[in-house]
């Protein structure tokens, strides 16, 4: 798998070690978003780490040749960063996926490509429809456009070259090991530090939250039982607006519900994401094991309280970068 030292990738490694007998080779460039600590303590006969770039065709070729299946998580993943420096998003998300596809084509290797609901653009707050596998692509940011590009490459390689691949598009993940640049960890750690949560715009934007563990179980199921060439949307019916989420975090710490700051909005900020995961549930029988967002959020807060040594070294630089954009 690629990107296994990142937030969702490392959760997937832990899931596989716990729930299966597979052996995993992680290819990860160890960018700022990665964490070696997230893979510490795992059995060395089950998990190995190769430090390298998915856009390195020769390296990827050898690793894909030696694998039964590839799950491709590696990406530049943060929308805000894609607005300040889009280059790495094109290189990793598009060129990297191209190299994975070429290797899968040469070796006939089964591939599962990890993507996002953001490729579909956004929904109005009162739109009764949610995203389905048939929703037209309409990405808004350099990040989501690069992910959309990578999905199109996978679809083309399936159709034109017979690459044995599936795609999943998941909604917003939360859980342990998520970088403090992202919304939920940023607000939890702000409150731990006695600072106020920082909410973009008016805070009415809606995200559809799913625990990373549920993303992992869905990916493993699709890898085994998904129909080749198909796309599956992954979501756990977790729609909340950003003020609701911040309110829950503040409440958890006994702080007033309005103890937050509204800051400069994100350019092109998507209003609402919402996933209809009926296909995954009806075809493959998947169900989330963490359907209660508030309970999952409380566990995640506890995790950040217990792992200050992990996130603390990144907090100051992350906040300085937000401050430079008027978002702190
Ligand atoms: P993350 O930023 O936490 O981790 C990305 C990982 O990829 C890091 O370990 C990083 O070192 C690695 N990486 C980056 N560039 C690389 C390169 N060129 N070569 C090798 N490794 C490289 O990201 P995440 O939030 O865990 O997201 C993982 C995947 O899931 C991404 O494809 C993302 O688009 C997708 N996704 C994320 C979410 C979410 O809510 N975070 C939701 C749906 C889909
Ligand atoms: O929907 C899936 C996507 O979810 C993934 O593809 C991305 O990789 C992942 O980063 C996430 O994208 P978002 O842009 O939705 O996540 P982020 O955590 O950056 O922001 C969530 C919401 O919170 C969004 O409406 C912006 C807002 N926000 C974010 C930050 C960092 C704030 O209001 N304040 C903040 O400080």
Short mmCIF file of C-alpha atoms and ligand atoms in Angstrom, two decimals:
data_model
loop_
_atom_site.label_atom_id
_atom_site.label_comp_id
_atom_site.label_asym_id
_atom_site.label_seq_id
_atom_site.Cartn_x
_atom_site.Cartn_y
_atom_site.Cartn_z
CA UNK A 1 0.00 0.00 0.00
CA UNK A 2 1.05 3.59 -0.60
CA UNK A 3 0.71 6.41 1.92
CA UNK A 4 0.59 4.00 4.87
CA UNK A 5 2.33 6.41 7.24
CA UNK A 6 -0.42 9.02 6.81
CA UNK A 7 -3.63 9.44 8.78
CA UNK A 8 -6.00 7.02 7.02
CA UNK A 9 -3.25 4.80 5.63
CA UNK A 10 -1.86 4.06 9.10
CA UNK A 11 -5.35 3.34 10.40
CA UNK A 12 -5.70 0.89 7.50
CA UNK A 13 -2.40 -0.82 8.40
CA UNK A 14 -3.58 -1.27 12.00
CA UNK A 15 -6.92 -2.58 10.72
CA UNK A 16 -5.23 -5.17 8.50
CA UNK A 17 -2.84 -6.30 11.22
CA UNK A 18 -5.75 -6.75 13.63
CA UNK A 19 -8.35 -8.24 11.30
CA UNK A 20 -6.37 -10.22 8.68
CA UNK A 21 -3.20 -12.28 8.15
CA UNK A 22 -1.87 -10.29 5.18
CA UNK A 23 1.66 -8.95 4.94
CA UNK A 24 1.93 -5.26 4.10
CA UNK A 25 4.64 -3.25 2.39
CA UNK A 26 4.11 0.46 2.92
CA UNK A 27 5.55 2.83 0.32
CA UNK A 28 5.60 6.34 1.79
CA UNK A 29 7.65 9.44 1.06
CA UNK A 30 7.31 10.53 4.70
CA UNK A 31 6.18 14.06 3.88
CA UNK A 32 5.26 16.53 6.64
CA UNK A 33 1.90 14.69 6.85
CA UNK A 34 3.41 11.29 7.64
CA UNK A 35 4.22 9.82 11.00
CA UNK A 36 6.60 6.92 11.59
CA UNK A 37 5.20 6.71 15.13
CA UNK A 38 1.83 5.64 13.75
CA UNK A 39 3.46 2.40 12.54
CA UNK A 40 5.59 1.72 15.61
CA UNK A 41 5.08 -1.51 17.56
CA UNK A 42 3.59 -3.42 14.64
CA UNK A 43 5.00 -6.91 13.95
CA UNK A 44 8.01 -6.64 11.63
CA UNK A 45 7.11 -9.91 9.88
CA UNK A 46 3.77 -8.35 8.88
CA UNK A 47 4.58 -4.70 8.11
CA UNK A 48 7.58 -3.16 6.37
CA UNK A 49 8.18 0.45 5.35
CA UNK A 50 9.88 1.54 2.14
CA UNK A 51 10.64 5.26 2.11
CA UNK A 52 10.15 6.60 -1.41
CA UNK A 53 8.01 8.48 -3.88
CA UNK A 54 4.99 7.06 -5.73
CA UNK A 55 6.06 9.15 -8.70
CA UNK A 56 9.34 7.15 -8.89
CA UNK A 57 8.43 4.71 -11.67
CA UNK A 58 11.34 2.29 -11.17
CA UNK A 59 10.79 1.99 -7.42
CA UNK A 60 7.04 1.55 -7.85
CA UNK A 61 7.52 -1.07 -10.56
CA UNK A 62 9.61 -3.35 -8.34
CA UNK A 63 7.25 -3.06 -5.38
CA UNK A 64 4.12 -3.65 -7.45
CA UNK A 65 5.75 -6.67 -9.12
CA UNK A 66 6.33 -8.18 -5.68
CA UNK A 67 2.76 -7.60 -4.43
CA UNK A 68 -0.54 -9.47 -4.84
CA UNK A 69 -2.55 -6.28 -4.58
CA UNK A 70 -1.99 -2.54 -4.24
CA UNK A 71 -4.07 -0.09 -2.21
CA UNK A 72 -3.17 3.44 -3.25
CA UNK A 73 -3.66 6.00 -0.43
CA UNK A 74 -0.66 8.28 -1.04
CA UNK A 75 -1.64 11.84 -1.85
CA UNK A 76 -1.22 15.44 -0.90
CA UNK A 77 -4.48 15.72 1.02
CA UNK A 78 -5.05 19.21 2.44
CA UNK A 79 -7.21 21.67 0.48
CA UNK A 80 -5.70 24.74 2.15
CA UNK A 81 -2.19 23.70 1.10
CA UNK A 82 -3.35 23.16 -2.46
CA UNK A 83 -4.46 26.79 -2.56
CA UNK A 84 -1.02 28.09 -1.57
CA UNK A 85 1.16 25.58 -3.48
CA UNK A 86 -0.67 23.36 -5.98
CA UNK A 87 2.44 21.84 -7.63
CA UNK A 88 2.95 18.87 -5.26
CA UNK A 89 -0.74 17.96 -5.66
CA UNK A 90 -0.34 17.55 -9.41
CA UNK A 91 2.91 15.63 -9.03
CA UNK A 92 1.85 13.18 -6.32
CA UNK A 93 -1.86 12.82 -6.96
CA UNK A 94 -1.76 12.65 -10.76
CA UNK A 95 1.78 11.63 -11.78
CA UNK A 96 2.03 9.27 -8.77
CA UNK A 97 -1.24 7.56 -9.71
CA UNK A 98 -0.05 7.30 -13.31
CA UNK A 99 3.07 5.41 -12.14
CA UNK A 100 0.98 3.08 -9.97
CA UNK A 101 -1.32 2.37 -12.92
CA UNK A 102 1.53 1.68 -15.33
CA UNK A 103 3.07 -0.79 -12.89
CA UNK A 104 -0.31 -2.46 -12.28
CA UNK A 105 -0.75 -2.72 -16.05
CA UNK A 106 2.66 -4.30 -16.61
CA UNK A 107 2.26 -6.84 -13.83
CA UNK A 108 -1.52 -7.48 -13.94
CA UNK A 109 -1.74 -6.54 -10.26
CA UNK A 110 -5.08 -5.92 -8.52
CA UNK A 111 -5.38 -2.21 -7.60
CA UNK A 112 -7.69 -0.31 -5.30
CA UNK A 113 -7.56 3.47 -5.68
CA UNK A 114 -8.51 5.64 -2.69
CA UNK A 115 -10.36 8.81 -3.60
CA UNK A 116 -12.64 11.43 -2.11
CA UNK A 117 -16.20 12.69 -2.31
CA UNK A 118 -14.77 16.13 -3.13
CA UNK A 119 -14.44 15.13 -6.79
CA UNK A 120 -18.21 15.74 -7.05
CA UNK A 121 -18.02 19.39 -6.00
CA UNK A 122 -20.55 20.55 -3.43
CA UNK A 123 -24.29 20.45 -2.67
CA UNK A 124 -26.73 23.12 -1.54
CA UNK A 125 -27.64 22.86 2.15
CA UNK A 126 -31.25 21.96 1.30
CA UNK A 127 -30.53 19.64 -1.64
CA UNK A 128 -32.43 16.40 -0.94
CA UNK A 129 -29.99 14.46 -3.16
CA UNK A 130 -26.69 13.18 -1.82
CA UNK A 131 -23.64 12.16 -3.91
CA UNK A 132 -23.96 8.79 -5.64
CA UNK A 133 -21.66 6.89 -7.99
CA UNK A 134 -23.56 8.57 -10.88
CA UNK A 135 -22.98 12.18 -9.73
CA UNK A 136 -21.00 14.14 -12.37
CA UNK A 137 -17.46 15.20 -11.48
CA UNK A 138 -17.20 18.91 -10.60
CA UNK A 139 -14.12 19.53 -8.39
CA UNK A 140 -13.50 22.96 -6.83
CA UNK A 141 -9.92 23.08 -5.50
CA UNK A 142 -6.51 22.09 -6.88
CA UNK A 143 -6.62 19.16 -4.40
CA UNK A 144 -9.99 17.85 -5.51
CA UNK A 145 -9.22 18.50 -9.18
CA UNK A 146 -6.01 16.47 -8.87
CA UNK A 147 -7.93 13.64 -7.15
CA UNK A 148 -10.56 13.80 -9.90
CA UNK A 149 -7.75 13.57 -12.46
CA UNK A 150 -6.37 10.50 -10.73
CA UNK A 151 -9.82 8.85 -10.76
CA UNK A 152 -10.14 9.52 -14.49
CA UNK A 153 -6.74 7.92 -15.09
CA UNK A 154 -7.84 4.80 -13.18
CA UNK A 155 -11.08 4.58 -15.16
CA UNK A 156 -9.21 4.99 -18.47
CA UNK A 157 -6.60 2.35 -17.54
CA UNK A 158 -9.40 -0.08 -16.62
CA UNK A 159 -11.25 0.50 -19.87
CA UNK A 160 -8.36 0.80 -22.32
CA UNK A 161 -5.79 -1.55 -20.78
CA UNK A 162 -7.90 -3.92 -18.69
CA UNK A 163 -6.22 -2.89 -15.42
CA UNK A 164 -7.89 -4.80 -12.58
CA UNK A 165 -8.97 -1.88 -10.42
CA UNK A 166 -11.71 -0.50 -8.19
CA UNK A 167 -12.15 3.04 -6.82
CA UNK A 168 -13.69 4.29 -3.60
CA UNK A 169 -14.71 7.89 -2.84
CA UNK A 170 -15.06 8.49 0.87
CA UNK A 171 -16.34 11.41 2.93
CA UNK A 172 -14.48 13.32 5.69
CA UNK A 173 -12.54 11.02 8.02
CA UNK A 174 -11.81 11.63 11.69
CA UNK A 175 -9.97 9.59 14.31
CA UNK A 176 -6.46 9.08 15.72
CA UNK A 177 -3.26 10.13 13.92
CA UNK A 178 -4.83 12.99 11.90
CA UNK A 179 -2.50 15.95 11.39
CA UNK A 180 -3.28 19.10 13.41
CA UNK A 181 -3.71 21.08 10.19
CA UNK A 182 -7.12 19.40 9.66
CA UNK A 183 -10.36 20.77 11.12
CA UNK A 184 -11.16 18.41 14.01
CA UNK A 185 -7.60 17.95 15.37
CA UNK A 186 -6.93 21.66 14.97
CA UNK A 187 -9.93 22.62 17.08
CA UNK A 188 -9.38 19.90 19.72
CA UNK A 189 -5.74 20.95 20.18
CA UNK A 190 -6.63 24.66 20.20
CA UNK A 191 -9.04 24.02 23.06
CA UNK A 192 -6.49 21.86 24.91
CA UNK A 193 -4.12 24.84 24.59
CA UNK A 194 -6.74 27.22 26.01
CA UNK A 195 -7.15 28.89 22.62
CA UNK A 196 -10.44 29.32 20.70
CA UNK A 197 -11.51 27.14 17.75
CA UNK A 198 -11.06 28.90 14.38
CA UNK A 199 -14.02 28.54 12.05
CA UNK A 200 -13.92 29.56 8.39
CA UNK A 201 -16.56 31.95 7.06
CA UNK A 202 -19.89 31.54 8.84
CA UNK A 203 -19.35 27.93 9.93
CA UNK A 204 -22.42 26.67 8.08
CA UNK A 205 -20.45 24.39 5.75
CA UNK A 206 -21.45 20.75 6.15
CA UNK A 207 -19.16 17.73 6.11
CA UNK A 208 -20.23 14.06 6.27
CA UNK A 209 -18.02 12.56 9.00
CA UNK A 210 -16.88 8.93 9.11
CA UNK A 211 -14.44 7.27 11.51
CA UNK A 212 -11.21 6.21 9.76
CA UNK A 213 -11.72 2.66 11.06
CA UNK A 214 -14.98 2.45 9.09
CA UNK A 215 -13.21 3.71 5.97
CA UNK A 216 -10.66 0.91 6.47
CA UNK A 217 -13.26 -1.85 6.80
CA UNK A 218 -14.99 -0.64 3.63
CA UNK A 219 -11.73 -0.57 1.66
CA UNK A 220 -10.78 -4.09 2.75
CA UNK A 221 -14.24 -5.36 1.74
CA UNK A 222 -14.08 -3.67 -1.68
CA UNK A 223 -10.58 -5.03 -2.26
CA UNK A 224 -11.86 -8.57 -1.70
CA UNK A 225 -15.39 -8.45 -3.09
CA UNK A 226 -15.78 -5.27 -5.17
CA UNK A 227 -16.62 -5.66 -8.85
CA UNK A 228 -13.65 -4.75 -11.06
CA UNK A 229 -14.03 -1.39 -12.79
CA UNK A 230 -16.62 -0.22 -10.26
CA UNK A 231 -16.67 2.83 -8.01
CA UNK A 232 -18.05 2.61 -4.46
CA UNK A 233 -18.96 5.61 -2.30
CA UNK A 234 -18.12 5.25 1.41
CA UNK A 235 -20.03 7.24 4.03
CA UNK A 236 -21.61 6.78 7.45
CA UNK A 237 -24.52 9.29 7.40
CA UNK A 238 -22.54 11.71 9.55
CA UNK A 239 -23.57 15.14 8.22
CA UNK A 240 -22.80 17.98 10.66
CA UNK A 241 -22.06 21.64 10.05
CA UNK A 242 -18.75 23.03 11.28
CA UNK A 243 -20.38 25.01 14.10
CA UNK A 244 -22.09 21.83 15.36
CA UNK A 245 -18.71 20.06 15.51
CA UNK A 246 -16.99 22.96 17.25
CA UNK A 247 -19.93 23.20 19.67
CA UNK A 248 -19.51 19.53 20.61
CA UNK A 249 -15.78 19.96 21.20
CA UNK A 250 -16.34 23.04 23.36
CA UNK A 251 -19.11 21.28 25.30
CA UNK A 252 -16.80 18.31 25.93
CA UNK A 253 -14.29 20.64 27.59
CA UNK A 254 -16.97 22.54 29.54
CA UNK A 255 -16.48 25.72 27.54
CA UNK A 256 -19.33 27.98 26.30
CA UNK A 257 -20.81 27.00 22.92
CA UNK A 258 -19.93 30.41 21.40
CA UNK A 259 -16.28 30.41 22.54
CA UNK A 260 -14.88 30.31 18.97
CA UNK A 261 -13.55 32.79 16.37
CA UNK A 262 -14.86 33.22 12.84
CA UNK A 263 -11.83 33.69 10.55
CA UNK A 264 -11.12 34.36 6.85
CA UNK A 265 -12.97 31.86 4.68
CA UNK A 266 -11.22 29.33 2.42
CA UNK A 267 -11.17 30.40 -1.25
CA UNK A 268 -13.71 28.35 -3.24
CA UNK A 269 -14.92 26.72 0.01
CA UNK A 270 -17.26 23.80 -0.76
CA UNK A 271 -20.57 24.24 1.02
CA UNK A 272 -21.74 20.70 1.67
CA UNK A 273 -20.69 17.11 1.07
CA UNK A 274 -23.09 14.20 1.64
CA UNK A 275 -22.68 10.55 0.66
CA UNK A 276 -25.32 8.01 -0.30
CA UNK A 277 -23.49 4.72 0.38
CA UNK A 278 -26.42 2.45 -0.62
CA UNK A 279 -24.41 0.63 -3.30
CA UNK A 280 -21.68 -0.38 -0.85
CA UNK A 281 -24.23 -1.40 1.78
CA UNK A 282 -26.58 -3.30 -0.54
CA UNK A 283 -24.03 -4.93 -2.85
CA UNK A 284 -21.30 -5.79 -0.34
CA UNK A 285 -23.22 -5.69 2.96
CA UNK A 286 -20.94 -3.05 4.55
CA UNK A 287 -22.03 -1.27 7.72
CA UNK A 288 -20.13 1.28 9.86
CA UNK A 289 -19.05 0.11 13.30
CA UNK A 290 -18.86 3.73 14.57
CA UNK A 291 -22.24 5.13 13.45
CA UNK A 292 -22.45 7.49 16.46
CA UNK A 293 -20.37 10.57 15.51
CA UNK A 294 -20.59 12.21 18.95
CA UNK A 295 -19.26 9.05 20.65
CA UNK A 296 -16.48 8.75 18.05
CA UNK A 297 -15.59 12.40 18.55
CA UNK A 298 -15.35 11.94 22.32
CA UNK A 299 -12.96 9.00 21.82
CA UNK A 300 -10.92 11.07 19.37
CA UNK A 301 -10.67 13.95 21.85
CA UNK A 302 -9.44 11.46 24.47
CA UNK A 303 -6.83 10.19 22.00
CA UNK A 304 -5.47 13.70 21.38
CA UNK A 305 -5.39 14.37 25.12
CA UNK A 306 -3.36 11.19 25.60
CA UNK A 307 -1.00 11.77 22.63
CA UNK A 308 0.15 15.33 23.14
CA UNK A 309 3.75 14.19 22.62
CA UNK A 310 2.78 13.20 19.06
CA UNK A 311 0.98 16.34 17.90
CA UNK A 312 2.74 19.00 19.99
CA UNK A 313 5.86 19.27 17.75
CA UNK A 314 3.66 20.22 14.75
CA UNK A 315 1.23 22.60 16.42
CA UNK A 316 3.19 25.84 16.49
CA UNK A 317 4.30 25.77 12.84
CA UNK A 318 0.79 24.80 11.72
CA UNK A 319 -0.77 27.72 13.59
CA UNK A 320 1.92 30.10 12.27
CA UNK A 321 1.01 29.09 8.74
CA UNK A 322 -2.70 29.70 9.40
CA UNK A 323 -1.87 33.05 11.02
CA UNK A 324 -0.02 34.12 7.85
CA UNK A 325 -3.29 33.59 5.94
CA UNK A 326 -5.49 35.42 8.45
CA UNK A 327 -6.99 32.16 9.68
CA UNK A 328 -5.73 32.12 13.24
P1 LIG B 1 -2.42 12.33 4.83
O1 LIG B 1 -1.98 13.63 4.26
O2 LIG B 1 -2.61 12.21 6.27
O3 LIG B 1 -1.35 11.20 4.41
C1 LIG B 1 -0.83 11.10 3.11
C2 LIG B 1 0.35 10.14 3.16
O4 LIG B 1 0.84 10.02 1.81
C3 LIG B 1 1.51 10.63 4.03
O5 LIG B 1 2.02 9.57 4.80
C4 LIG B 1 2.53 11.11 3.01
O6 LIG B 1 3.87 11.00 3.45
C5 LIG B 1 2.25 10.17 1.85
N1 LIG B 1 2.71 10.76 0.58
C6 LIG B 1 2.46 12.01 0.11
N2 LIG B 1 3.07 12.18 -1.07
C7 LIG B 1 3.70 11.02 -1.36
C8 LIG B 1 4.48 10.58 -2.45
N3 LIG B 1 4.76 11.39 -3.50
N4 LIG B 1 4.96 9.33 -2.44
C9 LIG B 1 4.70 8.50 -1.38
N5 LIG B 1 3.99 8.86 -0.31
C10 LIG B 1 3.48 10.11 -0.32
O7 LIG B 1 -3.71 11.93 4.01
P2 LIG B 1 -5.02 11.15 4.48
O8 LIG B 1 -5.97 12.12 5.04
O9 LIG B 1 -4.62 9.96 5.26
O10 LIG B 1 -5.59 10.70 3.05
C11 LIG B 1 -5.18 9.47 2.48
C12 LIG B 1 -5.92 9.25 1.19
O11 LIG B 1 -7.33 9.23 1.45
C13 LIG B 1 -5.71 10.34 0.15
O12 LIG B 1 -5.67 9.73 -1.13
C14 LIG B 1 -6.93 11.22 0.27
O13 LIG B 1 -7.22 11.87 -0.93
C15 LIG B 1 -7.97 10.18 0.61
N6 LIG B 1 -9.14 10.67 1.37
C16 LIG B 1 -8.96 11.37 2.54
C17 LIG B 1 -10.07 11.74 3.28
C18 LIG B 1 -9.93 12.50 4.58
O14 LIG B 1 -10.94 12.88 5.17
N7 LIG B 1 -8.73 12.71 5.09
C19 LIG B 1 -11.35 11.41 2.82
C20 LIG B 1 -11.50 10.72 1.63
C21 LIG B 1 -10.37 10.33 0.92
O1 LIG B 2 -14.41 15.05 1.98
C1 LIG B 2 -13.21 14.36 2.02
C2 LIG B 2 -12.06 15.32 2.22
O2 LIG B 2 -12.13 15.74 3.59
C3 LIG B 2 -10.71 14.70 1.92
O3 LIG B 2 -10.65 14.41 0.55
C4 LIG B 2 -9.57 15.65 2.30
O4 LIG B 2 -8.32 14.99 2.12
C5 LIG B 2 -9.73 16.04 3.75
O5 LIG B 2 -8.73 16.97 4.13
C6 LIG B 2 -11.11 16.63 3.99
O6 LIG B 2 -11.24 17.89 3.28
P1 LIG B 2 -11.94 19.17 3.95
O7 LIG B 2 -11.42 20.36 3.26
O8 LIG B 2 -13.40 18.98 4.06
O9 LIG B 2 -11.32 19.02 5.45
P2 LIG B 2 -10.71 20.09 6.48
O10 LIG B 2 -10.43 19.33 7.73
O11 LIG B 2 -9.62 20.89 5.89
O12 LIG B 2 -11.94 21.07 6.73
C7 LIG B 2 -13.21 20.58 7.15
C8 LIG B 2 -14.17 21.78 7.20
O13 LIG B 2 -13.76 22.67 8.25
C9 LIG B 2 -14.19 22.61 5.95
O14 LIG B 2 -15.50 23.13 5.77
C10 LIG B 2 -13.23 23.75 6.25
C11 LIG B 2 -13.45 23.97 7.72
N1 LIG B 2 -12.30 24.45 8.52
C12 LIG B 2 -11.10 23.85 8.39
C13 LIG B 2 -10.03 24.24 9.17
C14 LIG B 2 -8.68 23.58 9.02
C15 LIG B 2 -12.50 25.47 9.46
O15 LIG B 2 -13.62 26.02 9.58
N2 LIG B 2 -11.45 25.84 10.25
C16 LIG B 2 -10.22 25.28 10.13
O16 LIG B 2 -9.31 25.68 10.88
#
